[in-house]
Tab-separated table of C-alpha atoms in Angstrom:
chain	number	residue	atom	x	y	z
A	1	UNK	CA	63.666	-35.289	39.990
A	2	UNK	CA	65.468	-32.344	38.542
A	3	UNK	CA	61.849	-31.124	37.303
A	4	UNK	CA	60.770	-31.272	40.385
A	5	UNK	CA	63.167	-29.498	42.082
A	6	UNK	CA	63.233	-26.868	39.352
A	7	UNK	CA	59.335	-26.249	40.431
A	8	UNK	CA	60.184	-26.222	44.227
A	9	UNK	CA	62.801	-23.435	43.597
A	10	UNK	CA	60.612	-21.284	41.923
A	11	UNK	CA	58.372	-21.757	44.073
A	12	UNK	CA	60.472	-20.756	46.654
A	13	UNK	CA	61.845	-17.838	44.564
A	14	UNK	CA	57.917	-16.871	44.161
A	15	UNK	CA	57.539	-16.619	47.690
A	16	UNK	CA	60.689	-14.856	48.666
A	17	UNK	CA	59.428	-12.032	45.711
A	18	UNK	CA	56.125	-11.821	47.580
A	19	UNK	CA	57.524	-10.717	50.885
A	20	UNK	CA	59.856	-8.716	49.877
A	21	UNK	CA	57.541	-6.317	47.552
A	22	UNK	CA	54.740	-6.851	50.185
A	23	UNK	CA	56.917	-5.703	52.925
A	24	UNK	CA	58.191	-2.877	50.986
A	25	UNK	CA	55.015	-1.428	49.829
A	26	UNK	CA	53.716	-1.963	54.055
A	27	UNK	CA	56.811	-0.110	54.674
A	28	UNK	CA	55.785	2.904	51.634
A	29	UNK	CA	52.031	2.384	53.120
A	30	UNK	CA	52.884	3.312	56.708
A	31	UNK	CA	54.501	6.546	56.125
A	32	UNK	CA	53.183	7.743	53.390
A	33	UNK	CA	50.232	10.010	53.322
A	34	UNK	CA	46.998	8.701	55.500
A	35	UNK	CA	48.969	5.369	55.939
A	36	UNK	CA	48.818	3.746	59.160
A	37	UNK	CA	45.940	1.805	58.047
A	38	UNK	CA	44.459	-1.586	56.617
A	39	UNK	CA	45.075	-0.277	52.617
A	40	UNK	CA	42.156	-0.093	50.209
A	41	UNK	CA	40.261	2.610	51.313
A	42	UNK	CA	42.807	5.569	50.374
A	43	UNK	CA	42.386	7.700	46.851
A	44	UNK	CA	46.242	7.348	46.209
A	45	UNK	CA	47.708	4.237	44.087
A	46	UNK	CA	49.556	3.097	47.613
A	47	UNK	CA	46.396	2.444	49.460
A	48	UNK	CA	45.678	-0.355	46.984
A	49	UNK	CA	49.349	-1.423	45.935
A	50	UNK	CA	49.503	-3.779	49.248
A	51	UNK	CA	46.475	-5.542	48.731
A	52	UNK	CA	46.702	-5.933	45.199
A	53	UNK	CA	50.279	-7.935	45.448
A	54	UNK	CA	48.762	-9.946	48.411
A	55	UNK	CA	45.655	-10.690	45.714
A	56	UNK	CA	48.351	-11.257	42.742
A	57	UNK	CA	50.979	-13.573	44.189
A	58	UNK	CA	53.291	-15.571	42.627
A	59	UNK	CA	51.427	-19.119	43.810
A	60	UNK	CA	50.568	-21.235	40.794
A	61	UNK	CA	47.784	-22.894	42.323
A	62	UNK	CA	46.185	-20.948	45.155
A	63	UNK	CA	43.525	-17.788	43.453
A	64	UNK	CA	43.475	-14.834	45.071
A	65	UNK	CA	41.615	-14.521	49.086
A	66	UNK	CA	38.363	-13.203	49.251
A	67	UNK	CA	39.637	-10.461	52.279
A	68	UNK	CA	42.068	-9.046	49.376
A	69	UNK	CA	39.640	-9.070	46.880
A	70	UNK	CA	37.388	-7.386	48.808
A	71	UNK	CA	39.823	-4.278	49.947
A	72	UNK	CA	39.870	-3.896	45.992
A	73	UNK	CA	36.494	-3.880	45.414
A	74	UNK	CA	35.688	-1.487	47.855
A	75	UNK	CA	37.039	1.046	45.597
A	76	UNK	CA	34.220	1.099	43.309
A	77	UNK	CA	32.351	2.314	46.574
A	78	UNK	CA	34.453	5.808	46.611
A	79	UNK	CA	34.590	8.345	43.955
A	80	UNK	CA	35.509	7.918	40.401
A	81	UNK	CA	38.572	8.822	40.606
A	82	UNK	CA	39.682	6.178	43.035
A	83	UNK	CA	38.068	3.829	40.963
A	84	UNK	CA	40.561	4.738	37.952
A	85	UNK	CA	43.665	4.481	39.746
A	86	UNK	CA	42.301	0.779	41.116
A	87	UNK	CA	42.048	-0.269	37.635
A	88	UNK	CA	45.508	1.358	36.389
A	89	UNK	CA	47.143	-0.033	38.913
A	90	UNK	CA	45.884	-3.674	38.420
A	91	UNK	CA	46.892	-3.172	34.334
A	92	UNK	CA	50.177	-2.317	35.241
A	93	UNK	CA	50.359	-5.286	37.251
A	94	UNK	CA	49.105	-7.447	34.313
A	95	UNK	CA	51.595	-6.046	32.066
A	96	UNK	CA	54.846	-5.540	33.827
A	97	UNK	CA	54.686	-9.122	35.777
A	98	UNK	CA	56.134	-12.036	33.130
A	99	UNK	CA	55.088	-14.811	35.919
A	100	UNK	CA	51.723	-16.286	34.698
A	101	UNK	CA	50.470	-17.051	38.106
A	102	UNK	CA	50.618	-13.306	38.796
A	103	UNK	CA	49.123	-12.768	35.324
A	104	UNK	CA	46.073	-15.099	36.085
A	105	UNK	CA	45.511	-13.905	39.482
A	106	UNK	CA	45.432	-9.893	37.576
A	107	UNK	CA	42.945	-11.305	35.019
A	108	UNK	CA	40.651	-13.657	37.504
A	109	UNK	CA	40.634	-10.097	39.613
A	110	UNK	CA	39.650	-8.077	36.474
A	111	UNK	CA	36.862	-11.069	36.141
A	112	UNK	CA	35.786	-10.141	39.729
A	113	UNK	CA	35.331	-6.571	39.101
A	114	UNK	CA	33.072	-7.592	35.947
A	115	UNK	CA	30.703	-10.151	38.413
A	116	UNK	CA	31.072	-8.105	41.634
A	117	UNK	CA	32.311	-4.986	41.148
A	118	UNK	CA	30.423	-1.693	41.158
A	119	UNK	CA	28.950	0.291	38.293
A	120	UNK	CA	31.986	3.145	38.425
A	121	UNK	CA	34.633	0.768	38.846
A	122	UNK	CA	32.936	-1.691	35.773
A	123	UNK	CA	32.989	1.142	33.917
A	124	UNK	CA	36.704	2.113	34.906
A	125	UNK	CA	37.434	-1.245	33.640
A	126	UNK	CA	35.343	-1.115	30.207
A	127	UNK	CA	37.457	1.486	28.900
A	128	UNK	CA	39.917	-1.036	28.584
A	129	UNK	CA	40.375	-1.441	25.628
A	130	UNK	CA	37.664	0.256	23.819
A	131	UNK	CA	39.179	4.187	24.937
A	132	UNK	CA	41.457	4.673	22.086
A	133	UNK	CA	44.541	3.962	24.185
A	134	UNK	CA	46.825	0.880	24.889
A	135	UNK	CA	44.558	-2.434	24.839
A	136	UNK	CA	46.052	-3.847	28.686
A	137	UNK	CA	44.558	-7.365	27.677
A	138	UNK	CA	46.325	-7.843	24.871
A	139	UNK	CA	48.794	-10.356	26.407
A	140	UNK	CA	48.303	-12.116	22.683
A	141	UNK	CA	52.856	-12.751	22.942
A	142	UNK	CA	53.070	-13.504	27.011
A	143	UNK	CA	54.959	-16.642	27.834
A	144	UNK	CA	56.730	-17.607	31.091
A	145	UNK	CA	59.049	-20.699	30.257
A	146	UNK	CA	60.586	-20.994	33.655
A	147	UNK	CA	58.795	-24.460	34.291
A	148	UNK	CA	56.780	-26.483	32.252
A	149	UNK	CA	53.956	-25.596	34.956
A	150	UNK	CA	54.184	-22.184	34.250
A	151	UNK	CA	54.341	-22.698	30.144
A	152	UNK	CA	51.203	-24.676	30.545
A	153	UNK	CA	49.452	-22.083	32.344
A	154	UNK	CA	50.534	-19.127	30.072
A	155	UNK	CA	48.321	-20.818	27.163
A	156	UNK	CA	45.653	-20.341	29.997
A	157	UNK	CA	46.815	-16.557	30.762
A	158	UNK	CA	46.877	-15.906	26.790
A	159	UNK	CA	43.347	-17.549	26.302
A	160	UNK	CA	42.219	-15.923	29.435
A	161	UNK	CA	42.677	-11.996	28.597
A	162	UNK	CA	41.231	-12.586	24.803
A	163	UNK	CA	38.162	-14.095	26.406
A	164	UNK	CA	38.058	-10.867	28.539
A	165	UNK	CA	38.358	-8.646	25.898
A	166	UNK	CA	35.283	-10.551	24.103
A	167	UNK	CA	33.262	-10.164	27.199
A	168	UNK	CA	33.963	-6.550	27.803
A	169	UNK	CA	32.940	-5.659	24.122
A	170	UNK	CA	29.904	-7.973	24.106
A	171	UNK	CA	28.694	-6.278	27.307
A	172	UNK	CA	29.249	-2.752	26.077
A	173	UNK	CA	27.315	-3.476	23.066
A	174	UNK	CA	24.400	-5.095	25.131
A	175	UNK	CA	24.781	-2.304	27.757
A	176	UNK	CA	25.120	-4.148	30.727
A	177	UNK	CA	27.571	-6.809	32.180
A	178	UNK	CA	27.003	-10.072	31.549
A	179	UNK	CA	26.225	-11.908	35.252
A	180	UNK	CA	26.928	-8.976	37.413
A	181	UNK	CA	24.764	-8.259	40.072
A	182	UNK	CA	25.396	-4.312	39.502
A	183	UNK	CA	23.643	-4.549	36.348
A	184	UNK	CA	20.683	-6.614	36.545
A	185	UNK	CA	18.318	-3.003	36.327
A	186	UNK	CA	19.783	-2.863	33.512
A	187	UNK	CA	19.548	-5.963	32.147
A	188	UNK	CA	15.590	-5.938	33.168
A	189	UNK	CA	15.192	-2.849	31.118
A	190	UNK	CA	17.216	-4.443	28.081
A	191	UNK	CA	15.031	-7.319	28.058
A	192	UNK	CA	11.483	-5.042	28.307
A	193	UNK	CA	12.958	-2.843	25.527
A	194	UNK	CA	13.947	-5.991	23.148
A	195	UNK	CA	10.985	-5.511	21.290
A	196	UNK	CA	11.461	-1.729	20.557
A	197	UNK	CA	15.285	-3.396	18.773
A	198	UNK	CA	15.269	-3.007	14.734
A	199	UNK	CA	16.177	-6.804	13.322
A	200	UNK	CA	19.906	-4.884	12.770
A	201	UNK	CA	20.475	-4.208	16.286
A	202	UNK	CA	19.222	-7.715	17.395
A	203	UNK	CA	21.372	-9.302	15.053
A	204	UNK	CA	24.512	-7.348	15.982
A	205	UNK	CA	23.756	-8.549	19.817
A	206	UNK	CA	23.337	-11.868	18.683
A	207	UNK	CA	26.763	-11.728	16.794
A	208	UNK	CA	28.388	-10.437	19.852
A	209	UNK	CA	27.037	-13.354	21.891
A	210	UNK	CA	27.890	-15.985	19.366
A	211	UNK	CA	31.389	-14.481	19.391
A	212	UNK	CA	31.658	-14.923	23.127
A	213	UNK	CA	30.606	-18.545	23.068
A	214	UNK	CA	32.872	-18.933	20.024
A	215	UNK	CA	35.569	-17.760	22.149
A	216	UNK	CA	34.893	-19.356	25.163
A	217	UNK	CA	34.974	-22.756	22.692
A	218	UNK	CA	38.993	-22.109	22.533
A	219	UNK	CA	39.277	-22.401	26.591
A	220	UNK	CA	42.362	-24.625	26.777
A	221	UNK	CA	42.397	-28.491	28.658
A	222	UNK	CA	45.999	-28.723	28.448
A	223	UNK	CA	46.416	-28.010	32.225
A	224	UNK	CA	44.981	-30.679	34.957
A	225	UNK	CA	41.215	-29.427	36.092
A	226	UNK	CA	42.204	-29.639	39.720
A	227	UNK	CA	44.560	-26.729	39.715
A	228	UNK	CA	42.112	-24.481	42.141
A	229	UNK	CA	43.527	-20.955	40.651
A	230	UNK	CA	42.161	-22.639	37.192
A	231	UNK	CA	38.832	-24.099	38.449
A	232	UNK	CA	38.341	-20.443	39.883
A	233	UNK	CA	38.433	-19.485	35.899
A	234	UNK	CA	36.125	-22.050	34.771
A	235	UNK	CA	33.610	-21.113	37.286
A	236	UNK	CA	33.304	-17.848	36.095
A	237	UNK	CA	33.176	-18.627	32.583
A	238	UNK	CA	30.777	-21.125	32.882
A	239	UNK	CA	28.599	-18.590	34.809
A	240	UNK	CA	29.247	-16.015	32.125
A	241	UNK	CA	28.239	-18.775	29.826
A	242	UNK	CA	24.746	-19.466	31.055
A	243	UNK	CA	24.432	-15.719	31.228
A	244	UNK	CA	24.969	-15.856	27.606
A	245	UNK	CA	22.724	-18.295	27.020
A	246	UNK	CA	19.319	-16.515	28.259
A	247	UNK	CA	20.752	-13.435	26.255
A	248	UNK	CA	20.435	-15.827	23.213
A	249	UNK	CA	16.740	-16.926	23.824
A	250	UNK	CA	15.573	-13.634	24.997
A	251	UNK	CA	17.010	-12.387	21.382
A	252	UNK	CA	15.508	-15.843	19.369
A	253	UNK	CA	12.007	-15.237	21.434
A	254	UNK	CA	12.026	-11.762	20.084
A	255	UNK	CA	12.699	-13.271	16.855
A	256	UNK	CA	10.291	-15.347	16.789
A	257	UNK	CA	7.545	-12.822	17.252
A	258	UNK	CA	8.701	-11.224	14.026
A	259	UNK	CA	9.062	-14.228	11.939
A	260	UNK	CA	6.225	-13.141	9.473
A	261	UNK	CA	8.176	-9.777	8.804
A	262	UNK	CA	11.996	-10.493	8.978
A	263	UNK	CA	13.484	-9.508	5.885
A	264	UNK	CA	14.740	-11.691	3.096
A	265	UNK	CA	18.600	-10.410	4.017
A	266	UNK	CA	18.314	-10.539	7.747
A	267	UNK	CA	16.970	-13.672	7.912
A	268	UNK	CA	19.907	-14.949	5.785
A	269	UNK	CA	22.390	-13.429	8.360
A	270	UNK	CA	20.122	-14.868	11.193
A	271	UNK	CA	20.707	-18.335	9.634
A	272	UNK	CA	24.171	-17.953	9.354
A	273	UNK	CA	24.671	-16.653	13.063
A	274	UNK	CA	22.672	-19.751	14.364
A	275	UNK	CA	24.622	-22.605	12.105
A	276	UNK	CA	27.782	-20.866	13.511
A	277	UNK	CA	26.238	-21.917	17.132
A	278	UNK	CA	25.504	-24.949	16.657
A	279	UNK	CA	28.789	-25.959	15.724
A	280	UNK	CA	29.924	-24.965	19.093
A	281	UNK	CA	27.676	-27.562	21.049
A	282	UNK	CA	30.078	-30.312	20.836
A	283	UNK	CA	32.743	-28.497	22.342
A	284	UNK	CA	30.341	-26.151	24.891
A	285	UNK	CA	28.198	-29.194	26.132
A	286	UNK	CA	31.170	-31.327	27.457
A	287	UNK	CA	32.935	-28.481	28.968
A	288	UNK	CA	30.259	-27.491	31.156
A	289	UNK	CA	27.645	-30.601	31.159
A	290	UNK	CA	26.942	-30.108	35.343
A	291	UNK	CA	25.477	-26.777	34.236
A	292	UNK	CA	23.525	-27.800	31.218
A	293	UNK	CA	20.078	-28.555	33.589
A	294	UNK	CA	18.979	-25.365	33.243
A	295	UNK	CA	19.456	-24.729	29.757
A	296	UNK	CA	18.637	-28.363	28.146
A	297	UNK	CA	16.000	-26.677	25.800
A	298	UNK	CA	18.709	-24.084	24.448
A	299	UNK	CA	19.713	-25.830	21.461
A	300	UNK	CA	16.461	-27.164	20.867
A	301	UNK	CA	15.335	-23.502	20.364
A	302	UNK	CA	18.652	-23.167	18.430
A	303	UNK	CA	17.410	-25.437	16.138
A	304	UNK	CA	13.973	-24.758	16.223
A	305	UNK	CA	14.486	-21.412	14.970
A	306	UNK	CA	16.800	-22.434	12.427
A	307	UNK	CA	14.375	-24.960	10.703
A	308	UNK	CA	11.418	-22.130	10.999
A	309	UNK	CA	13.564	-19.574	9.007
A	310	UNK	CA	14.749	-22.469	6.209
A	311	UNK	CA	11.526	-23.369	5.937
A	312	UNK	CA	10.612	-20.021	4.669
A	313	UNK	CA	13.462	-20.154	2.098
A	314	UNK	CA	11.588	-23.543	0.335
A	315	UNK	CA	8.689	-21.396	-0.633
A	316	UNK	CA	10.713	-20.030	-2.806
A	317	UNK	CA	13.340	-17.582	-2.673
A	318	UNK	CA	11.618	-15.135	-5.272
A	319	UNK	CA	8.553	-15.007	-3.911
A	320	UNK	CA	9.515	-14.518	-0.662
A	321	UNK	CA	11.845	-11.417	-1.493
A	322	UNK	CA	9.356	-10.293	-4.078
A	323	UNK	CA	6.770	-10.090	-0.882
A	324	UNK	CA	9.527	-8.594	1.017
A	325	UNK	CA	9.770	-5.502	-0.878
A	326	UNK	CA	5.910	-5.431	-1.091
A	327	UNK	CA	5.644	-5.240	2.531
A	328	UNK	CA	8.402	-2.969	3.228
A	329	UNK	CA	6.616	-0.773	0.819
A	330	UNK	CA	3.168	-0.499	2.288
A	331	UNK	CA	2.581	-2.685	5.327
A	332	UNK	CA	3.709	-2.533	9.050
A	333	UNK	CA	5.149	-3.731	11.793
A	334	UNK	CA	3.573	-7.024	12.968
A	335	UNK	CA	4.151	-5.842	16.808
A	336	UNK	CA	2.841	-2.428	16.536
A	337	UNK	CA	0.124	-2.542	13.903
A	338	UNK	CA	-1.524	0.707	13.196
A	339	UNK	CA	1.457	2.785	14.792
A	340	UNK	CA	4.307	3.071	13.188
A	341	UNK	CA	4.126	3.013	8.962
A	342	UNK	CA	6.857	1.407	7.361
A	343	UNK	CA	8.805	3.254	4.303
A	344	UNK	CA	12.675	3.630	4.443
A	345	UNK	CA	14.896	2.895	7.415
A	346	UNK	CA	16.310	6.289	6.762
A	347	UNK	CA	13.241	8.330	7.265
A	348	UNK	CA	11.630	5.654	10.068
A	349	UNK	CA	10.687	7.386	13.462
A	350	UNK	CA	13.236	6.846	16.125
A	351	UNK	CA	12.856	7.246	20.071
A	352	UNK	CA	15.160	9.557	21.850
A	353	UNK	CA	17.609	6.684	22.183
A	354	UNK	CA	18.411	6.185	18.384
A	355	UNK	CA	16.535	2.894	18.337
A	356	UNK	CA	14.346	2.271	15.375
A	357	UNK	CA	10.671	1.967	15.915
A	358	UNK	CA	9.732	-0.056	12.859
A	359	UNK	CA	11.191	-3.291	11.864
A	360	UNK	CA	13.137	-2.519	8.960
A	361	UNK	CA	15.606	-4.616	6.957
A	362	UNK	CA	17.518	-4.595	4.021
A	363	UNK	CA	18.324	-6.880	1.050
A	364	UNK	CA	21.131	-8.738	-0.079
A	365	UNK	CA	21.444	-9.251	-4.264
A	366	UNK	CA	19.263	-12.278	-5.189
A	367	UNK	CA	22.216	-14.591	-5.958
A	368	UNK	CA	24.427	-13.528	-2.709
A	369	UNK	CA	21.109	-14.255	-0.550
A	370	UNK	CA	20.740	-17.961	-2.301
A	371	UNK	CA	24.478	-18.474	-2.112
A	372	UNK	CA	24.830	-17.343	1.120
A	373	UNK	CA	22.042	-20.225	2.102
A	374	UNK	CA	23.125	-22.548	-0.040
């Protein structure tokens, strides 16, 4: 009983907070300069202050309205500028609340901005972290003890902005936004030009996936499923998931093209990135089995692959680097025979973008590589 009234009252407190600073900042909105009307489509940090508390209120169980979301979103629509102090003004928000249903709400509006939002205000938000400055999502020490409701759901907030911060750098190293519809140009071109990747960059994409998935792995099921501000987090992430997914296969197909001339050392690190996936699928299958249809045949590639490149390895691990260096010494690509010779990956031909041509690799010392498979 006294639990129960201690949720009621804050719930109550919650509310009373919300009117008061969403009355106050109407109140600041209306006289200030260009007020007098709806909010969001100003330059100045008041046009969006009113619909940003009405998208980030203290309700532990209700995500934010589409309508408020919206008004946000429309600032990716106006300059860059505007776009900036959108995303400043939601970071301050994350970091000066200590409620976790406001922090959620800030992060699952962050989340919208990556699937929805446009390219200047996604790349507003990208700079977050990775500019040099304060890193807004590291909420790493948040907790909000004030009920157990809200303790349970600031594991979720802590989880939450780490999984962010994994998704922004995986999608600045792929160069587009996982599942946004802003960025699927981009993603086209990314998967046209996966061939034109050296093994190095396709491995440091696939690392960056497999990071993502690894921390998607640590989502926590401490807090009942039919919270709706939670399911709105799962949804996302499970989207972001399958998104990850393709990214994988696209990367493994491209792989698999090159199987004849993947060096000795990155096929070791290619092993070792695709034994780390697998033992994710216990934990990733469960968590989102009513999306697994599409993607049945993903971990049968998984493993496919796998067995293909440790198959290699029983030839014999001296032959096979002994024939390494051979063909990095005189042959060529597989994929674009009769273009490009191979010699040295410092002196290889590179397109205007910095991307190698040829498919160079390097070696690891004999025993590390056998260790290292072992």
């Amino acid at each position: 009983m006294g639990l129960r009234r201690a949720t009621k009252l804050k719930d109550l407190l919650g509310m009373m907070k919300d009117k008061a600073s969403q009355s106050k900042a109407a109140l600041f909105h209306s006289s200030g300069p260009g007020g007098g009307g709806g909010g969001g489509g100003g330059g100045s940090p008041l046009s969006f202050h009113l619909p940003l508390l009405r998208a980030t209120t203290h309700d532990p169980f209700a995500p934010p309205k589409p309508k408020h979301l919206d008004l946000l979103l429309s600032a990716g629509h106006s300059s860059r500028a505007t776009a900036s102090l959108l995303v400043l003004a939601l970071m301050d928000r994350l970091q000066s609340t200590r409620d976790a249903s406001v922090a959620a709400k800030c992060l699952i509006t962050a989340h919208h901005i990556v699937h929805r939002g446009s390219f200047i205000l996604q790349d507003q938000l990208s700079v977050y972290p990775a500019s040099g400055g304060r890193n807004y999502l590291n909420l790493s020490k948040f907790r909000d003890e004030t009920t157990p409701l809200m303790w349970e759901l600031s594991s979720w907030v802590r989880w939450y902005a780490r999984y962010l911060e994994c998704l922004l750098s995986t999608s600045r190293l792929l160069g587009y936004f996982l599942c946004s519809a802003s960025s699927e140009l981009e993603k086209e071109r990314a998967e046209e030009n996966v061939s034109t990747f050296t093994n190095s960059d396709l491995l440091k994409e696939l690392d960056s996936l497999v990071d993502l998935l690894e921390e998607t792995c640590r989502i926590p099921d401490s807090l009942c499923r039919d919270n709706e501000l939670i399911r709105t987090v799962t949804v996302f992430v499970s989207e972001d998931y399958l998104s990850a997914m393709e990214a994988i296969l696209i990367r493994l197909r491209e792989f698999g093209h090159r199987l004849s001339c993947v060096s000795f050392g990155d096929s070791v690190e290619l092993v070792c990135a695709l034994r780390r996936l697998e033992r994710f699928k216990e934990r990733l299958s469960p968590l989102f089995s009513h999306k697994m249809a599409a993607f049945e045949g993903f971990w049968i590639s998984v493993a496919e692959m796998r067995a293909k490149l440790e198959s290699q390895r029983e030839v014999g691990p001296v032959s096979a680097l002994l024939s390494e260096e051979k063909r990095v010494g005189a042959s060529e690509s597989a994929r674009f025979g009769g273009r490009v010779p191979m010699s040295s990956s410092r002196d290889s031909p590179r397109f205007a973008s910095g991307r190698l041509v040829g498919l160079t690799g390097y070696h690891l010392p004999f025993q590390d590589s056998v260790e290292l498979f072992a």
